[in-house]
Short mmCIF file of C-alpha atoms and ligand atoms in Angstrom, two decimals:
data_model
loop_
_atom_site.label_atom_id
_atom_site.label_comp_id
_atom_site.label_asym_id
_atom_site.label_seq_id
_atom_site.Cartn_x
_atom_site.Cartn_y
_atom_site.Cartn_z
CA MET Z 1 118.44 -64.57 52.10
CA GLU Z 2 115.79 -66.29 50.01
CA GLU Z 3 114.99 -69.84 51.08
CA ARG Z 4 116.62 -72.56 48.96
CA ILE Z 5 113.91 -75.13 48.20
CA ASP Z 6 114.43 -78.43 46.31
CA LEU Z 7 111.17 -80.31 45.69
CA HIS Z 8 112.37 -83.70 44.38
CA ALA Z 9 114.65 -86.27 46.06
CA HIS Z 10 114.90 -90.02 46.70
CA SER Z 11 116.10 -92.07 49.66
CA THR Z 12 116.95 -95.76 50.11
CA TRP Z 13 113.19 -96.39 50.52
CA SER Z 14 113.08 -96.28 46.72
CA ASP Z 15 116.17 -96.05 44.51
CA GLY Z 16 118.28 -93.43 46.26
CA THR Z 17 121.54 -94.53 47.85
CA ARG Z 18 121.23 -92.35 51.00
CA ASP Z 19 118.87 -93.11 53.86
CA VAL Z 20 116.50 -90.36 55.03
CA ALA Z 21 118.85 -89.03 57.75
CA GLU Z 22 121.81 -89.02 55.34
CA LEU Z 23 119.69 -87.35 52.67
CA PHE Z 24 118.84 -84.46 55.00
CA ALA Z 25 122.45 -84.20 56.17
CA ASP Z 26 123.40 -83.92 52.48
CA ALA Z 27 120.70 -81.25 52.06
CA ARG Z 28 122.21 -79.23 54.86
CA ALA Z 29 125.68 -79.57 53.33
CA ALA Z 30 124.22 -78.39 50.00
CA GLY Z 31 122.87 -75.25 51.71
CA LEU Z 32 119.19 -76.15 51.31
CA ASP Z 33 116.47 -74.82 53.63
CA VAL Z 34 113.68 -77.12 52.41
CA LEU Z 35 113.73 -80.55 50.73
CA ALA Z 36 110.84 -82.71 49.50
CA LEU Z 37 111.17 -86.47 50.00
CA THR Z 38 109.58 -88.00 46.89
CA ASP Z 39 110.37 -91.72 46.81
CA HIS Z 40 108.83 -93.73 43.98
CA ASP Z 41 105.35 -95.02 44.94
CA THR Z 42 105.97 -95.18 48.69
CA VAL Z 43 105.61 -93.18 51.91
CA ALA Z 44 107.81 -95.63 53.85
CA GLY Z 45 110.43 -92.93 54.53
CA TRP Z 46 108.00 -90.37 55.96
CA ALA Z 47 108.23 -91.77 59.50
CA GLU Z 48 111.92 -90.80 59.57
CA LEU Z 49 111.32 -87.19 58.49
CA PRO Z 50 110.76 -85.54 61.91
CA GLY Z 51 114.06 -86.95 63.18
CA ALA Z 52 115.94 -86.03 60.02
CA VAL Z 53 114.54 -82.48 60.11
CA ALA Z 54 115.49 -82.03 63.78
CA ALA Z 55 119.02 -83.34 63.18
CA SER Z 56 119.69 -81.38 59.98
CA GLY Z 57 117.72 -78.17 60.49
CA VAL Z 58 116.37 -78.59 56.94
CA ALA Z 59 112.56 -78.51 56.57
CA ALA Z 60 110.81 -81.43 54.84
CA VAL Z 61 107.93 -81.53 52.37
CA PRO Z 62 106.46 -85.06 52.55
CA GLY Z 63 105.73 -86.37 49.04
CA ILE Z 64 105.61 -89.33 46.66
CA GLU Z 65 106.71 -89.66 43.04
CA VAL Z 66 103.78 -91.60 41.59
CA SER Z 67 104.57 -93.78 38.57
CA ALA Z 68 101.93 -93.65 35.86
CA GLU Z 69 101.86 -95.04 32.36
CA HIS Z 70 100.51 -93.74 29.08
CA GLU Z 71 100.79 -95.97 26.00
CA GLN Z 72 104.02 -97.54 27.29
CA LEU Z 73 105.48 -94.16 28.25
CA SER Z 74 106.45 -93.88 31.88
CA VAL Z 75 105.01 -90.66 33.34
CA HIS Z 76 105.91 -89.51 36.86
CA VAL Z 77 103.68 -87.26 38.98
CA LEU Z 78 104.88 -85.69 42.23
CA ALA Z 79 102.24 -85.89 44.98
CA LEU Z 80 103.20 -83.18 47.47
CA LEU Z 81 101.64 -82.90 50.95
CA VAL Z 82 99.32 -85.79 50.16
CA ASP Z 83 97.44 -87.89 52.73
CA PRO Z 84 99.70 -90.97 53.15
CA GLY Z 85 96.78 -93.35 53.61
CA PRO Z 86 96.24 -96.25 54.13
CA GLY Z 87 92.59 -95.26 53.68
CA THR Z 88 92.95 -93.36 50.41
CA GLU Z 89 92.33 -94.71 46.94
CA LEU Z 90 95.83 -93.49 46.05
CA ALA Z 91 97.35 -95.68 48.78
CA GLY Z 92 95.41 -98.67 47.40
CA GLU Z 93 96.71 -97.94 43.91
CA MET Z 94 100.29 -97.60 45.22
CA ALA Z 95 99.99 -100.96 46.98
CA ARG Z 96 98.78 -102.55 43.74
CA ALA Z 97 101.62 -100.91 41.81
CA CYS Z 98 104.18 -102.16 44.33
CA ALA Z 99 102.88 -105.74 44.12
CA SER Z 100 103.03 -105.53 40.34
CA ARG Z 101 106.56 -104.06 40.51
CA ASP Z 102 107.67 -106.97 42.70
CA ARG Z 103 106.36 -109.57 40.21
CA ARG Z 104 107.90 -107.62 37.36
CA ALA Z 105 111.32 -107.37 39.01
CA ARG Z 106 111.38 -111.12 39.70
CA THR Z 107 110.55 -111.86 36.07
CA MET Z 108 113.23 -109.45 34.81
CA VAL Z 109 115.82 -111.06 37.10
CA ASP Z 110 114.77 -114.55 35.89
CA ARG Z 111 115.23 -113.44 32.29
CA LEU Z 112 118.60 -111.78 33.00
CA ALA Z 113 119.81 -114.78 35.01
CA ALA Z 114 119.57 -116.94 31.91
CA ASP Z 115 122.44 -114.95 30.37
CA HIS Z 116 124.17 -113.16 33.26
CA PRO Z 117 125.46 -114.05 36.74
CA ILE Z 118 122.69 -112.46 38.82
CA SER Z 119 120.05 -113.83 41.18
CA TRP Z 120 117.07 -112.54 43.15
CA GLU Z 121 119.16 -112.90 46.33
CA GLY Z 122 121.88 -110.75 44.74
CA VAL Z 123 119.32 -108.06 43.99
CA GLN Z 124 117.90 -108.20 47.53
CA GLU Z 125 121.40 -107.58 48.89
CA GLN Z 126 121.30 -104.18 47.16
CA VAL Z 127 118.48 -102.80 49.35
CA ALA Z 128 118.71 -101.54 52.91
CA ASP Z 129 115.32 -102.89 54.00
CA PRO Z 130 113.73 -106.14 52.74
CA THR Z 131 110.38 -104.38 52.26
CA THR Z 132 111.90 -101.94 49.73
CA VAL Z 133 110.16 -102.27 46.38
CA ILE Z 134 112.68 -103.48 43.82
CA GLY Z 135 113.02 -101.38 40.67
CA ARG Z 136 115.37 -101.44 37.74
CA PRO Z 137 117.96 -99.34 39.64
CA HIS Z 138 118.41 -102.16 42.19
CA ILE Z 139 118.72 -104.73 39.41
CA ALA Z 140 121.32 -102.40 37.89
CA ASP Z 141 123.19 -102.34 41.22
CA ALA Z 142 123.23 -106.17 41.29
CA LEU Z 143 124.60 -106.21 37.73
CA VAL Z 144 127.32 -103.77 38.81
CA ALA Z 145 128.11 -105.89 41.90
CA ALA Z 146 128.40 -108.97 39.67
CA GLY Z 147 130.81 -107.12 37.39
CA VAL Z 148 128.48 -107.32 34.37
CA VAL Z 149 128.43 -103.51 33.85
CA PRO Z 150 130.53 -100.69 35.36
CA ASP Z 151 127.64 -98.52 36.63
CA ARG Z 152 123.86 -97.99 36.78
CA SER Z 153 123.77 -95.89 33.63
CA SER Z 154 125.46 -98.61 31.56
CA ALA Z 155 122.93 -101.13 32.84
CA PHE Z 156 120.06 -98.84 31.81
CA ALA Z 157 121.57 -98.16 28.40
CA GLU Z 158 121.18 -101.75 27.25
CA LEU Z 159 120.27 -104.61 29.58
CA LEU Z 160 117.42 -102.78 31.35
CA SER Z 161 116.16 -100.79 28.38
CA PRO Z 162 112.44 -101.09 27.52
CA SER Z 163 113.48 -102.02 24.00
CA GLY Z 164 115.70 -104.87 25.23
CA PRO Z 165 114.80 -108.57 25.67
CA TYR Z 166 114.84 -108.54 29.49
CA TYR Z 167 112.39 -105.68 30.06
CA VAL Z 168 109.03 -106.41 31.66
CA ARG Z 169 106.25 -103.86 32.19
CA TYR Z 170 104.36 -103.30 35.42
CA GLU Z 171 100.85 -102.07 36.12
CA ALA Z 172 100.50 -98.38 36.81
CA PRO Z 173 97.60 -95.91 36.79
CA THR Z 174 97.12 -93.60 33.82
CA PRO Z 175 98.54 -90.09 34.30
CA VAL Z 176 95.02 -88.64 34.47
CA ASP Z 177 94.03 -91.16 37.15
CA ALA Z 178 97.22 -90.37 39.06
CA VAL Z 179 96.25 -86.67 39.10
CA ARG Z 180 92.71 -87.48 40.25
CA LEU Z 181 93.88 -89.86 42.98
CA ILE Z 182 96.45 -87.35 44.29
CA LEU Z 183 93.79 -84.60 44.43
CA ALA Z 184 91.33 -86.95 46.13
CA ALA Z 185 94.03 -87.65 48.75
CA GLY Z 186 94.37 -83.90 49.39
CA GLY Z 187 97.76 -83.61 47.70
CA VAL Z 188 99.18 -81.23 45.11
CA PRO Z 189 99.96 -82.99 41.79
CA VAL Z 190 102.98 -81.72 39.87
CA ILE Z 191 104.16 -83.45 36.69
CA ALA Z 192 107.79 -84.53 37.16
CA HIS Z 193 110.35 -83.94 34.38
CA PRO Z 194 107.81 -83.91 31.51
CA GLY Z 195 110.66 -83.30 29.08
CA SER Z 196 112.32 -86.63 29.85
CA VAL Z 197 109.56 -89.22 29.82
CA SER Z 198 110.80 -90.72 26.60
CA ARG Z 199 113.80 -90.63 24.35
CA GLU Z 200 111.64 -88.76 21.84
CA GLY Z 201 111.43 -85.79 24.18
CA MET Z 202 108.43 -84.13 25.77
CA LEU Z 203 105.30 -86.11 26.52
CA PRO Z 204 102.42 -85.49 24.11
CA VAL Z 205 101.00 -82.04 24.73
CA GLU Z 206 97.44 -83.42 24.45
CA LEU Z 207 98.20 -85.72 27.38
CA LEU Z 208 99.53 -82.81 29.41
CA GLU Z 209 96.35 -80.90 28.59
CA GLU Z 210 94.19 -83.81 29.76
CA MET Z 211 96.16 -83.86 33.00
CA ILE Z 212 95.64 -80.09 33.37
CA THR Z 213 91.90 -80.56 32.85
CA ALA Z 214 91.96 -83.27 35.54
CA GLY Z 215 93.48 -80.75 37.98
CA LEU Z 216 97.25 -80.87 37.56
CA ALA Z 217 98.61 -78.09 39.81
CA GLY Z 218 102.11 -77.63 38.53
CA ILE Z 219 104.96 -78.50 36.17
CA GLU Z 220 108.50 -79.37 37.24
CA VAL Z 221 110.23 -77.04 34.80
CA GLY Z 222 113.55 -76.98 36.65
CA HIS Z 223 115.06 -80.43 36.10
CA ARG Z 224 118.47 -81.51 34.81
CA GLU Z 225 116.94 -83.36 31.86
CA HIS Z 226 115.36 -80.16 30.48
CA GLU Z 227 117.39 -78.06 28.05
CA PRO Z 228 116.90 -74.25 28.12
CA ASP Z 229 114.49 -74.41 25.13
CA GLU Z 230 112.39 -77.02 26.85
CA ARG Z 231 112.30 -74.97 30.04
CA ARG Z 232 111.05 -71.94 28.12
CA ARG Z 233 108.34 -74.02 26.42
CA LEU Z 234 107.21 -75.62 29.67
CA ALA Z 235 107.25 -72.31 31.56
CA GLU Z 236 105.09 -70.77 28.84
CA LEU Z 237 102.67 -73.70 29.03
CA ALA Z 238 102.51 -73.28 32.82
CA ARG Z 239 101.90 -69.54 32.46
CA SER Z 240 99.12 -69.98 29.92
CA HIS Z 241 97.32 -72.51 32.12
CA ASP Z 242 98.02 -70.71 35.40
CA LEU Z 243 100.05 -73.64 36.76
CA LEU Z 244 102.78 -73.56 39.39
CA VAL Z 245 106.39 -73.88 38.22
CA THR Z 246 108.64 -76.03 40.39
CA GLY Z 247 112.25 -77.17 40.29
CA GLY Z 248 113.99 -80.13 41.86
CA SER Z 249 117.23 -82.05 41.71
CA ASP Z 250 115.79 -85.60 41.56
CA TYR Z 251 118.74 -86.50 43.77
CA HIS Z 252 119.42 -90.27 44.06
CA GLY Z 253 122.66 -90.09 46.11
CA THR Z 254 125.41 -91.80 44.12
CA GLY Z 255 122.78 -93.55 41.94
CA LYS Z 256 122.63 -90.62 39.50
CA PRO Z 257 124.82 -87.59 38.76
CA ASN Z 258 122.08 -85.18 39.98
CA ARG Z 259 123.26 -82.86 42.79
CA LEU Z 260 120.97 -81.52 45.54
CA GLY Z 261 119.91 -77.92 44.94
CA GLU Z 262 120.88 -77.91 41.26
CA ASN Z 263 117.28 -76.88 40.52
CA LEU Z 264 115.20 -74.89 42.99
CA THR Z 265 111.60 -73.82 43.62
CA GLN Z 266 110.61 -70.23 44.47
CA PRO Z 267 109.34 -69.64 48.04
CA ASP Z 268 106.02 -68.18 46.79
CA VAL Z 269 105.42 -71.44 44.87
CA LEU Z 270 105.93 -73.51 48.01
CA ALA Z 271 103.51 -71.16 49.80
CA ALA Z 272 100.95 -71.78 47.03
CA ILE Z 273 101.48 -75.56 47.29
CA THR Z 274 100.93 -75.41 51.05
CA HIS Z 275 97.79 -73.37 50.45
CA ARG Z 276 96.47 -75.82 47.80
CA ALA Z 277 96.96 -78.98 49.84
CA THR Z 278 93.74 -80.10 51.53
CA SER Z 279 95.19 -83.03 53.51
CA THR Z 280 96.45 -82.76 57.09
CA THR Z 281 100.03 -83.40 55.88
CA GLU Z 282 102.18 -80.32 56.48
CA VAL Z 283 105.68 -79.09 55.82
CA ILE Z 284 107.83 -80.29 58.75
CA ARG Z 285 109.90 -77.36 60.05
CA PRO Z 286 112.90 -77.65 62.38
P1 AMP X 301 111.58 -98.58 37.12
O1 AMP X 301 110.56 -97.64 37.72
O2 AMP X 301 111.87 -99.76 37.99
O3 AMP X 301 111.27 -98.96 35.70
O4 AMP X 301 112.97 -97.76 37.07
C1 AMP X 301 112.96 -96.44 36.61
C2 AMP X 301 113.82 -95.59 37.53
O5 AMP X 301 115.18 -95.83 37.23
C3 AMP X 301 113.63 -94.11 37.32
O6 AMP X 301 112.69 -93.60 38.19
C4 AMP X 301 114.98 -93.52 37.62
O7 AMP X 301 115.09 -93.11 38.96
C5 AMP X 301 115.95 -94.66 37.39
N1 AMP X 301 116.74 -94.47 36.17
C6 AMP X 301 116.30 -94.33 34.92
N2 AMP X 301 117.33 -94.19 34.03
C7 AMP X 301 118.46 -94.25 34.78
C8 AMP X 301 119.85 -94.16 34.47
N3 AMP X 301 120.29 -94.00 33.22
N4 AMP X 301 120.74 -94.25 35.49
C9 AMP X 301 120.31 -94.40 36.75
N5 AMP X 301 119.01 -94.49 37.11
C10 AMP X 301 118.09 -94.42 36.14
FE1 FE X 302 114.39 -93.06 40.62
FE1 FE X 303 111.04 -89.51 37.90
ZN1 ZN X 304 112.57 -88.85 40.87
#
């Protein structure tokens, strides 16, 4: 049978609700053969991959989901099989982004605390490890725990929305710089869910073309937030630029409705990704 490969998932090291071992146990239960760990802006979970692979029998593709920003649009780029650093420029940029995210989260919590019963301590209680970088999903969890909203999605709909009064931005590289830094670190850059970066729909096609010129290797066409029309458009764009087409669930445990394996990547695409990577990071097989 053809290998079932899911190239996008989060653990508790970012905003997933399952730790790395649980994530790979879930992957096994979902019938996956290969899963990429792509936590937001961190490689903290990579150390746990060999153990999780051995216990689950599911192979791991070490990765990062790099947060970039273009004119206030949040753009995510998957960095697959990248050098984890700390010596790379990408690692330096991730460290800067994490410091900026920490300041930003504290400011958002201060603003929210003026009107709602939440505190920085309450937010910290939502993460498994104190070094976890706090994002809006953890603030959402604290709002749920305090009974302010029923679930994460409700928190995002209003209180945490970029158009709301509590939102604070954080520093992130431009999408083109993200692509360059990932390539320089020997990784394979794949734009994540380009059809869902903003409420208005797909990110500007000129931006995507600049990213392609900078060396973007692939497009995550298979993603729950892409309608069939969007998938056709993105697949055609990938074909015309000779880019790889990937698919992933963007699983966050119970933090999002996404189910492991709901979008998959073809085995020949994973082979091409492995071939493209120039770092020493490899797929970890059981
Ligand atoms: P941040 O990077 O801290 O601004 O938070 C953005 C992250 O929140 C995204 O990467 C998603 O994983 C998550 N997210 C965005 N919208 C929602 C939602 N409606 N429900 C749950 N999680 C969400
Ligand atoms: Fe997330
Ligand atoms: Fe994302
Ligand atoms: Zn993601």
